[in-house]
Structure formats: structure tokens, C-alpha cells
Short mmCIF file of C-alpha atoms in Angstrom, two decimals:
data_model
loop_
_atom_site.label_atom_id
_atom_site.label_comp_id
_atom_site.label_asym_id
_atom_site.label_seq_id
_atom_site.Cartn_x
_atom_site.Cartn_y
_atom_site.Cartn_z
CA MET A 856 -24.01 -24.89 -14.83
CA ALA A 857 -26.64 -22.91 -12.10
CA ALA A 858 -27.24 -20.52 -15.28
CA ASP A 859 -27.81 -23.44 -17.60
CA VAL A 860 -30.44 -25.20 -14.98
CA THR A 861 -32.12 -21.52 -14.07
CA ALA A 862 -32.24 -21.37 -17.82
CA GLN A 863 -33.26 -24.70 -18.67
CA GLY A 864 -36.16 -24.15 -15.86
CA CYS A 865 -37.38 -21.01 -17.45
CA GLN A 866 -37.32 -22.79 -20.93
CA ARG A 867 -39.33 -25.09 -19.17
CA ALA A 868 -42.12 -23.02 -17.79
CA ARG A 869 -42.41 -21.15 -20.41
CA ALA A 870 -43.53 -24.03 -22.65
CA SER A 871 -46.26 -25.24 -20.08
CA ARG A 872 -47.47 -21.49 -19.76
CA SER A 873 -50.53 -22.31 -21.99
CA ASN A 874 -51.83 -25.32 -20.04
CA VAL A 875 -52.00 -22.79 -16.51
CA PRO A 876 -54.49 -20.44 -15.37
CA VAL A 877 -53.64 -16.48 -15.83
CA ASN A 878 -52.83 -16.42 -12.16
CA ASP A 879 -50.17 -18.70 -11.75
CA GLN A 880 -49.08 -17.24 -15.10
CA LEU A 881 -47.99 -14.08 -13.59
CA LYS A 882 -46.67 -15.20 -10.93
CA ILE A 883 -44.15 -17.16 -13.11
CA ALA A 884 -43.43 -14.62 -15.12
CA ASN A 885 -42.51 -12.42 -12.29
CA ALA A 886 -40.10 -15.64 -10.03
CA GLU A 887 -39.05 -15.48 -14.17
CA SER A 888 -38.07 -11.62 -13.88
CA PHE A 889 -36.48 -12.25 -10.22
CA ILE A 890 -34.08 -15.03 -11.84
CA LEU A 891 -32.43 -13.09 -14.40
CA SER A 892 -32.67 -9.94 -12.83
CA ARG A 893 -30.58 -11.56 -9.43
CA GLU A 894 -28.16 -13.40 -12.51
CA SER A 895 -27.68 -9.84 -14.01
CA LYS A 896 -26.22 -8.35 -11.67
CA GLU A 897 -22.74 -9.00 -10.66
CA ILE A 898 -22.02 -9.32 -6.79
CA MET A 899 -18.31 -8.80 -4.95
CA LYS A 900 -17.47 -9.57 -1.50
CA THR A 901 -15.58 -6.37 -0.70
CA ILE A 902 -14.07 -5.12 3.39
CA GLN A 903 -15.97 -1.59 4.69
CA VAL A 904 -15.02 0.63 7.35
CA LYS A 905 -18.76 1.73 8.85
CA GLN A 906 -16.60 3.11 12.20
CA VAL A 907 -13.57 3.78 12.91
CA GLY A 908 -11.53 1.81 15.13
CA GLY A 909 -9.49 -1.46 15.60
CA PRO A 910 -8.80 -4.73 12.95
CA GLU A 911 -12.57 -5.71 13.82
CA ALA A 912 -14.32 -2.55 12.23
CA MET A 913 -12.94 -4.20 8.71
CA GLU A 914 -16.24 -6.02 7.67
CA VAL A 915 -17.03 -8.11 4.76
CA VAL A 916 -20.16 -7.10 2.70
CA GLU A 917 -21.35 -7.60 -0.61
CA LEU A 918 -21.97 -4.78 -3.52
CA PRO A 919 -22.34 -4.60 -7.15
CA VAL A 920 -19.79 -4.98 -8.79
CA PRO A 921 -18.64 -1.17 -10.33
CA HIS A 922 -19.49 0.13 -13.27
CA PRO A 923 -16.54 2.78 -14.76
CA LYS A 924 -17.58 6.19 -15.44
CA ALA A 925 -16.24 7.74 -18.39
CA ASN A 926 -12.77 8.25 -17.34
CA GLU A 927 -12.39 4.63 -15.32
CA ALA A 928 -11.41 1.56 -15.83
CA VAL A 929 -12.93 -0.94 -13.66
CA VAL A 930 -9.72 -3.77 -12.65
CA LYS A 931 -10.62 -7.52 -11.38
CA LEU A 932 -8.16 -7.59 -8.75
CA ALA A 933 -5.16 -10.49 -8.47
CA ALA A 934 -3.63 -8.64 -5.66
CA SER A 935 -4.12 -5.33 -2.76
CA GLY A 936 -1.23 -4.21 -0.93
CA VAL A 937 -1.55 -3.18 3.10
CA ASN A 938 -0.11 -0.78 4.43
CA PHE A 939 0.16 1.76 7.33
CA ILE A 940 -1.59 4.24 5.21
CA ASP A 941 -4.55 1.87 5.79
CA VAL A 942 -4.15 1.60 8.93
CA TYR A 943 -4.49 5.59 9.78
CA VAL A 944 -7.90 5.45 7.55
CA ARG A 945 -9.16 2.34 9.64
CA GLU A 946 -8.78 4.47 12.89
CA GLY A 947 -9.62 7.65 11.23
CA ARG A 948 -6.23 9.11 11.66
CA TYR A 949 -5.89 10.25 8.10
CA LYS A 950 -10.04 11.05 7.44
CA ALA A 951 -12.39 9.70 4.66
CA PRO A 952 -16.28 9.82 3.88
CA LEU A 953 -17.92 6.56 5.80
CA PRO A 954 -18.11 3.40 4.97
CA VAL A 955 -14.76 3.41 3.42
CA THR A 956 -13.41 0.79 1.45
CA PRO A 957 -9.30 0.50 2.96
CA GLY A 958 -6.40 -0.17 0.73
CA GLN A 959 -4.23 2.11 -1.57
CA GLU A 960 -3.30 -0.12 -3.77
CA GLY A 961 -3.25 -2.88 -6.28
CA ALA A 962 -2.84 -5.20 -9.45
CA GLY A 963 -4.95 -6.86 -11.95
CA ALA A 964 -6.50 -6.83 -15.26
CA VAL A 965 -9.04 -4.34 -16.77
CA THR A 966 -12.72 -5.90 -17.27
CA ALA A 967 -14.33 -2.73 -18.54
CA VAL A 968 -13.83 0.81 -19.48
CA GLY A 969 -15.86 4.40 -19.72
CA ALA A 970 -16.14 5.47 -22.95
CA ASP A 971 -12.89 7.92 -22.85
CA VAL A 972 -10.30 5.77 -21.91
CA LYS A 973 -7.25 5.21 -24.41
CA SER A 974 -4.60 4.68 -22.72
CA VAL A 975 -5.72 1.06 -20.96
CA LYS A 976 -8.25 -1.92 -22.64
CA VAL A 977 -10.21 -5.34 -21.92
CA GLY A 978 -7.71 -7.45 -21.03
CA ASP A 979 -4.40 -5.53 -20.07
CA ARG A 980 -2.28 -5.85 -16.71
CA VAL A 981 -2.31 -2.97 -15.16
CA ALA A 982 -1.16 -1.89 -11.33
CA TRP A 983 -1.98 1.62 -9.21
CA THR A 984 -1.69 3.22 -5.45
CA SER A 985 -3.23 6.11 -3.68
CA VAL A 986 -6.35 5.61 -4.60
CA GLN A 987 -8.52 4.75 -2.13
CA GLY A 988 -10.80 1.38 -1.64
CA SER A 989 -8.32 -1.59 -3.18
CA TYR A 990 -9.19 -4.27 -0.62
CA THR A 991 -12.07 -5.95 -2.70
CA GLU A 992 -12.81 -7.93 -5.91
CA TYR A 993 -13.00 -5.14 -8.38
CA ALA A 994 -12.38 -1.79 -8.25
CA ALA A 995 -12.91 1.47 -10.45
CA ILE A 996 -9.86 2.76 -11.41
CA PRO A 997 -9.86 6.51 -12.88
CA ALA A 998 -7.83 5.23 -15.85
CA ASP A 999 -4.95 7.95 -15.46
CA ARG A 1000 -3.30 6.64 -12.50
CA LEU A 1001 -2.87 2.89 -14.29
CA VAL A 1002 0.53 2.01 -15.24
CA PRO A 1003 0.89 -0.87 -17.16
CA ILE A 1004 2.43 -3.82 -15.45
CA PRO A 1005 5.42 -5.27 -17.51
CA GLN A 1006 6.67 -8.76 -18.94
CA GLY A 1007 8.54 -10.43 -15.95
CA VAL A 1008 6.70 -8.35 -13.02
CA SER A 1009 4.01 -10.78 -11.42
CA ASP A 1010 0.44 -8.76 -10.10
CA GLN A 1011 1.62 -9.70 -6.83
CA GLN A 1012 5.10 -8.13 -7.36
CA ALA A 1013 3.13 -5.26 -9.08
CA ALA A 1014 0.76 -4.70 -6.37
CA ALA A 1015 3.60 -4.78 -3.51
CA ALA A 1016 5.90 -2.61 -5.20
CA MET A 1017 3.57 0.31 -5.98
CA LEU A 1018 3.51 2.35 -3.18
CA GLN A 1019 6.40 1.22 -1.10
CA GLY A 1020 8.97 0.58 -3.75
CA MET A 1021 7.20 4.36 -5.22
CA THR A 1022 8.15 6.05 -1.82
CA ALA A 1023 11.86 4.37 -1.20
CA HIS A 1024 12.13 5.70 -5.18
CA TYR A 1025 11.47 9.56 -3.56
CA LEU A 1026 12.90 9.11 -0.75
CA ALA A 1027 16.13 8.47 -2.17
CA HIS A 1028 16.22 10.50 -5.12
CA ASP A 1029 13.90 13.51 -4.66
CA THR A 1030 13.00 14.25 -0.95
CA TYR A 1031 16.84 14.30 -0.14
CA PRO A 1032 18.73 13.12 -3.37
CA LEU A 1033 21.49 10.68 -1.71
CA LYS A 1034 25.03 10.96 -3.10
CA LYS A 1035 27.80 8.10 -3.22
CA GLY A 1036 29.47 8.90 0.21
CA GLU A 1037 26.43 10.01 2.60
CA THR A 1038 25.60 8.21 5.32
CA THR A 1039 21.78 7.52 6.36
CA LEU A 1040 19.76 6.25 9.60
CA ILE A 1041 17.13 4.01 8.09
CA HIS A 1042 14.48 3.01 10.63
CA ALA A 1043 12.34 -0.46 10.64
CA ALA A 1044 14.96 -1.26 8.22
CA ALA A 1045 13.56 -5.00 7.76
CA GLY A 1046 9.65 -2.89 6.96
CA GLY A 1047 8.33 -3.32 4.06
CA VAL A 1048 9.51 0.19 2.42
CA GLY A 1049 13.02 -0.08 4.51
CA LEU A 1050 14.03 -3.27 2.96
CA LEU A 1051 13.81 -1.62 -0.47
CA LEU A 1052 15.18 2.12 0.38
CA VAL A 1053 17.99 0.55 2.12
CA GLN A 1054 18.73 -1.48 -1.56
CA MET A 1055 18.99 1.84 -3.38
CA ALA A 1056 20.45 4.15 -0.59
CA HIS A 1057 23.10 0.78 -1.05
CA ASN A 1058 22.94 0.90 -4.86
CA ILE A 1059 23.48 4.57 -4.96
CA GLY A 1060 27.05 4.18 -2.20
CA ALA A 1061 26.20 5.81 0.46
CA ARG A 1062 26.79 4.08 4.15
CA VAL A 1063 23.33 2.81 5.72
CA ILE A 1064 22.81 2.45 9.86
CA ALA A 1065 19.98 0.34 10.06
CA THR A 1066 17.86 0.27 13.06
CA VAL A 1067 15.81 -2.92 13.85
CA SER A 1068 13.99 -5.18 16.80
CA THR A 1069 15.02 -8.24 16.67
CA ASP A 1070 18.18 -10.55 15.07
CA GLU A 1071 15.99 -11.48 12.76
CA LYS A 1072 14.90 -8.24 11.23
CA ALA A 1073 19.18 -7.15 11.72
CA LYS A 1074 19.65 -10.53 8.99
CA LEU A 1075 17.41 -9.10 6.85
CA ALA A 1076 18.40 -5.72 6.61
CA ARG A 1077 22.79 -6.35 6.41
CA GLY A 1078 21.32 -9.00 3.33
CA ALA A 1079 19.39 -5.61 1.57
CA GLY A 1080 22.69 -3.99 2.26
CA ALA A 1081 22.95 -2.34 5.36
CA HIS A 1082 26.66 -1.75 6.42
CA GLU A 1083 25.59 -1.24 10.66
CA VAL A 1084 22.82 -2.77 12.83
CA ILE A 1085 21.15 -1.45 15.41
CA LEU A 1086 18.66 -3.49 17.47
CA TYR A 1087 16.78 -0.29 19.00
CA THR A 1088 15.55 -2.95 21.69
CA GLN A 1089 19.50 -3.80 22.95
CA ALA A 1090 21.61 -0.47 22.39
CA ASP A 1091 19.90 3.75 22.13
CA PHE A 1092 20.56 3.76 18.69
CA GLU A 1093 21.22 7.72 19.10
CA ALA A 1094 24.33 6.94 21.52
CA GLU A 1095 25.23 4.44 18.62
CA THR A 1096 25.03 6.24 15.93
CA LYS A 1097 27.19 9.49 16.97
CA ARG A 1098 29.53 5.86 17.56
CA LEU A 1099 29.26 4.90 14.79
CA THR A 1100 29.93 8.15 12.69
CA SER A 1101 32.48 9.00 15.53
CA GLY A 1102 30.33 12.20 16.70
CA LYS A 1103 29.43 13.75 13.11
CA GLY A 1104 26.13 12.59 12.74
CA VAL A 1105 24.56 11.43 9.72
CA ASP A 1106 23.33 13.34 6.09
CA VAL A 1107 19.75 12.20 6.60
CA VAL A 1108 17.29 10.22 8.61
CA TYR A 1109 14.64 8.60 7.30
CA ASP A 1110 12.31 7.40 9.94
CA SER A 1111 8.88 5.95 9.36
CA VAL A 1112 8.40 5.18 13.05
CA GLY A 1113 7.47 8.72 14.56
CA LYS A 1114 6.76 9.35 17.70
CA THR A 1115 9.10 7.24 19.58
CA THR A 1116 12.12 7.90 17.60
CA PHE A 1117 11.58 11.86 16.52
CA GLU A 1118 13.28 13.59 18.84
CA LYS A 1119 16.69 11.30 19.25
CA GLY A 1120 16.81 11.50 15.45
CA LEU A 1121 17.27 15.16 14.90
CA ASN A 1122 20.20 14.74 17.48
CA ILE A 1123 21.70 12.50 15.78
CA LEU A 1124 21.79 14.83 11.96
CA ARG A 1125 25.02 16.55 11.14
CA GLN A 1126 24.84 20.09 10.42
CA ARG A 1127 22.13 21.03 7.77
CA GLY A 1128 21.02 17.68 8.07
CA MET A 1129 17.44 16.40 7.23
CA MET A 1130 14.94 14.72 8.81
CA VAL A 1131 12.27 12.59 6.36
CA LEU A 1132 9.61 11.46 8.46
CA PHE A 1133 7.56 9.85 5.73
CA GLY A 1134 5.07 7.29 8.75
CA GLY A 1135 3.99 7.42 11.92
CA SER A 1136 4.15 3.32 13.01
CA SER A 1137 4.27 4.79 16.83
CA GLY A 1138 2.11 7.43 16.88
CA ALA A 1139 2.01 11.14 15.81
CA VAL A 1140 4.78 13.43 16.88
CA PRO A 1141 3.70 16.02 19.05
CA PRO A 1142 4.71 19.58 18.34
CA PHE A 1143 7.72 20.87 19.16
CA ASP A 1144 9.28 24.55 18.79
CA LEU A 1145 10.68 24.92 15.74
CA ILE A 1146 13.40 27.21 17.74
CA ALA A 1147 14.84 23.42 18.11
CA LEU A 1148 16.05 22.93 14.70
CA SER A 1149 18.43 26.18 14.72
CA GLN A 1150 19.47 24.81 18.05
CA LYS A 1151 20.64 21.71 16.80
CA GLY A 1152 22.38 22.29 13.58
CA SER A 1153 20.06 24.65 11.34
CA LEU A 1154 18.83 21.14 10.44
CA TYR A 1155 15.61 20.44 7.70
CA VAL A 1156 13.09 18.19 8.59
CA THR A 1157 10.13 17.38 5.76
CA ARG A 1158 6.58 15.30 6.00
CA PRO A 1159 6.48 13.76 2.90
CA THR A 1160 3.85 12.32 1.24
CA LEU A 1161 3.98 9.59 -2.15
CA ILE A 1162 0.92 11.23 -4.05
CA ASN A 1163 2.63 14.69 -4.16
CA TYR A 1164 5.59 12.73 -5.76
CA ILE A 1165 3.76 11.22 -8.77
CA ALA A 1166 1.03 13.99 -8.87
CA THR A 1167 1.45 13.86 -12.86
CA ARG A 1168 0.84 11.13 -14.55
CA GLU A 1169 4.18 11.52 -16.29
CA GLU A 1170 5.76 11.48 -12.94
CA LEU A 1171 3.71 8.51 -11.96
CA VAL A 1172 4.56 6.90 -15.03
CA ALA A 1173 8.54 7.73 -14.80
CA ARG A 1174 9.00 6.51 -10.90
CA SER A 1175 7.12 3.70 -11.46
CA SER A 1176 8.92 2.29 -14.29
CA ALA A 1177 11.77 3.04 -12.85
CA VAL A 1178 11.16 0.87 -9.59
CA PHE A 1179 9.59 -1.98 -12.11
CA GLY A 1180 13.17 -1.62 -13.91
CA MET A 1181 15.39 -2.17 -10.64
CA MET A 1182 13.16 -5.03 -10.28
CA ALA A 1183 13.50 -6.33 -13.54
CA ALA A 1184 17.16 -5.90 -13.45
CA GLY A 1185 17.70 -7.47 -10.38
CA LYS A 1186 18.14 -4.66 -8.08
CA LEU A 1187 15.87 -4.55 -5.92
CA LYS A 1188 14.53 -7.37 -4.83
CA LEU A 1189 11.04 -8.15 -3.08
CA ARG A 1190 9.91 -10.00 0.39
CA ILE A 1191 6.18 -10.47 -0.36
CA GLU A 1192 6.88 -12.52 3.31
CA TYR A 1193 2.75 -13.36 4.09
CA THR A 1194 -0.38 -13.09 1.47
CA TYR A 1195 -3.99 -13.28 3.26
CA PRO A 1196 -7.47 -13.84 1.68
CA LEU A 1197 -9.35 -11.52 1.44
CA ALA A 1198 -11.76 -11.54 4.10
CA GLU A 1199 -8.64 -11.99 6.65
CA ALA A 1200 -8.27 -8.14 6.31
CA GLN A 1201 -8.61 -8.16 10.51
CA ARG A 1202 -5.80 -10.51 10.36
CA ALA A 1203 -3.09 -8.82 8.28
CA HIS A 1204 -3.55 -5.63 10.29
CA ARG A 1205 -3.15 -7.42 13.47
CA ASP A 1206 -0.48 -8.50 12.59
CA LEU A 1207 1.05 -4.92 10.63
CA GLU A 1208 0.42 -3.19 14.08
CA GLY A 1209 2.21 -5.25 16.63
CA ARG A 1210 5.16 -5.34 14.40
CA LYS A 1211 5.10 -9.47 13.55
CA THR A 1212 6.31 -9.27 9.87
CA THR A 1213 9.08 -8.11 7.64
CA GLY A 1214 9.04 -6.66 3.90
CA LYS A 1215 5.41 -7.11 2.09
CA LEU A 1216 1.49 -8.05 3.34
CA LEU A 1217 -1.23 -9.16 0.56
CA LEU A 1218 -4.43 -9.65 0.44
CA ILE A 1219 -5.98 -11.80 -1.91
CA PRO A 1220 -9.29 -11.79 -3.04
#
């Protein structure tokens, strides 16, 4: 409507221009040019961090909608996932050139494609992860990093499943491939990755010991398939795990907490067990002497990250398809707890860091 009114105003100005002095005609022409140039430049809202810091470091800014490079597609976002890696980028723990737009995953519809793009077309529903900059209304994404969203999976579900779903998948199937009858301890079991990892481990046939902070989160972990749940706020998880395993220890610990759980986690591993440290919500693990691994039973420690498990397009498509397939078959249930308007990214981060949430958080542009 506004564009129509503007166009009608320009037409009336042109029609009456013959009766206007030359200088005034020039002013009218310049005004028309300004109006039309503003209309032709699409503007979007995006979140930027100009100086690293707390949640308040994120601010809403307006930028031109991006144009795709030859190998890119522009996607109008329907949802953006909120993850701890976004916190690490915002804090400066993970270095990124400033200003930076947080966000590592999203889903939506393609609105434009570059000249060399053959894998997607305008109108396709797509999702992605491990590409920086999804806290925005439009994003230009390398086309080979986009995966199709299958029928039966919503845009919000796809955005919620990409980073956390594929993280849970590589942890349980590749980093330490769990087997039926093995025992695992999963920290933060009611969190976004935790609930999905518990389900996958349970479906494999492993015994799952989960740690959580509250009774409410304990119910969620049990509902996802945990066989035993330890409230670490009420009991020492090291002593409880040793009791539950009759002193034998677990085959693998999946730890996204880090600083406050790492050392005790090593103490509950069986001989030649593996510590999988895939996050640090309580802070970074301090340096330690590797000789401790031999003293505690020739243990293994790994610090994986998703990008190395979706390095090729073939692996990305296979892993995302596996996760979407589990969802479609009812074997993997997502818990999208909160959705926030894009402008409330600060609140989303405060809730995430305050351990006030379970399951997945999404921003809706």
C-alpha cells in the first residue's frame, strides 16, 4: 500500500512538472530518485556483537538484505537455533572477526541463488548448521552446506535438530560408538543435546546414567530413556556412579559441562574408558598432566566438535538425513521449550546460561 501511494505521488509530480520552474523540477526529480532508491534496497534486522561481553553485547541493527555470491543461496529464516557455542562466540572464547552475528544453525526458505548453484532453488525449504550468522532475518549460506527439509518436519523442528541432533548423533555413533549392553554417563541430560543423546543411547540398548540439577529435569531425563538419574545438587555424582556400577565404572562419559565435572568424570571411567568432552558450560577445563590418564586406567580423552563430523557434503547429508529419519519414525522426540522474537536474543542467552531451560531454544525473526 505504501509503495502504491509513493508511486502515485511520483506520477502526480511528473504530470504537474511542466507547470513548475526548472529548479523545482530538479528538486522533484531528486526526491523521486531518493524515494525509489530507498524502496529498492531491502533492509533486514540482524543481531550484532560489536564488542565481546555478556548478553547485553548483542544489539539489533539494520543491514541490507544480502545478495548471494556465485556459490551461495539466500535464505529467509523461519527459525534460528540458540546454542552454547553462540555464547562462546559472544564472550570471545571462540574468536570471530567483529562485528559478528551470532548463531550457528537455522532453517527457512530460499529466496535467491547464485549463478553456480544447482543443488537448491528458490522456494526450497532448507536447513544448515556450523555456518556463522543465523541470528538474522536473511542469511547468505554456501549452497553445499544446505540440506533439504523433508516432508513431515517443520522449519522449527529442522532448526532445532541440526546442531544438537547431529551432535548427539556423532557422539553416540562415531566418537564413541555405543553398543548394546554398555554403560554411559551423560551430563546435562535434560539440555538440548542431552535429551537427544539419552534417546539415541537408549535406542542403541546402552544403559544410561544421567545427571541433572532438579526434580523436573530428572523427570525429563527419565522420559527420554535414562535408566538412572543423579541429581548432582543433592548427591555426589562420582560416588553415586561408582555405587550404581558396583565400582566398575562406565564405558564413556559424555560431558558438555567441563570445568566442574571433568576431573570426577575421569574417576568414574572403567579401564581404557573414554571421556568425551564436547562443551564447557561451567567453564574451560584447566590444563592437566596427561600422565593422569595412565594412572587412572589408560583412559582416552577427546574434545570433538561437529564441524569435523560433517566435513564433507556427503557426511553432512547422511548425518542430517539420519537425524530427520529418526524424527519421522518417532524414535527421536524434540523438546522445543521456548521461542523468542529475534529482538529478545539477550533474554534467550540469559535463560540458557542461567540453566533455566531444558530442551531447545529458538529465535523467530
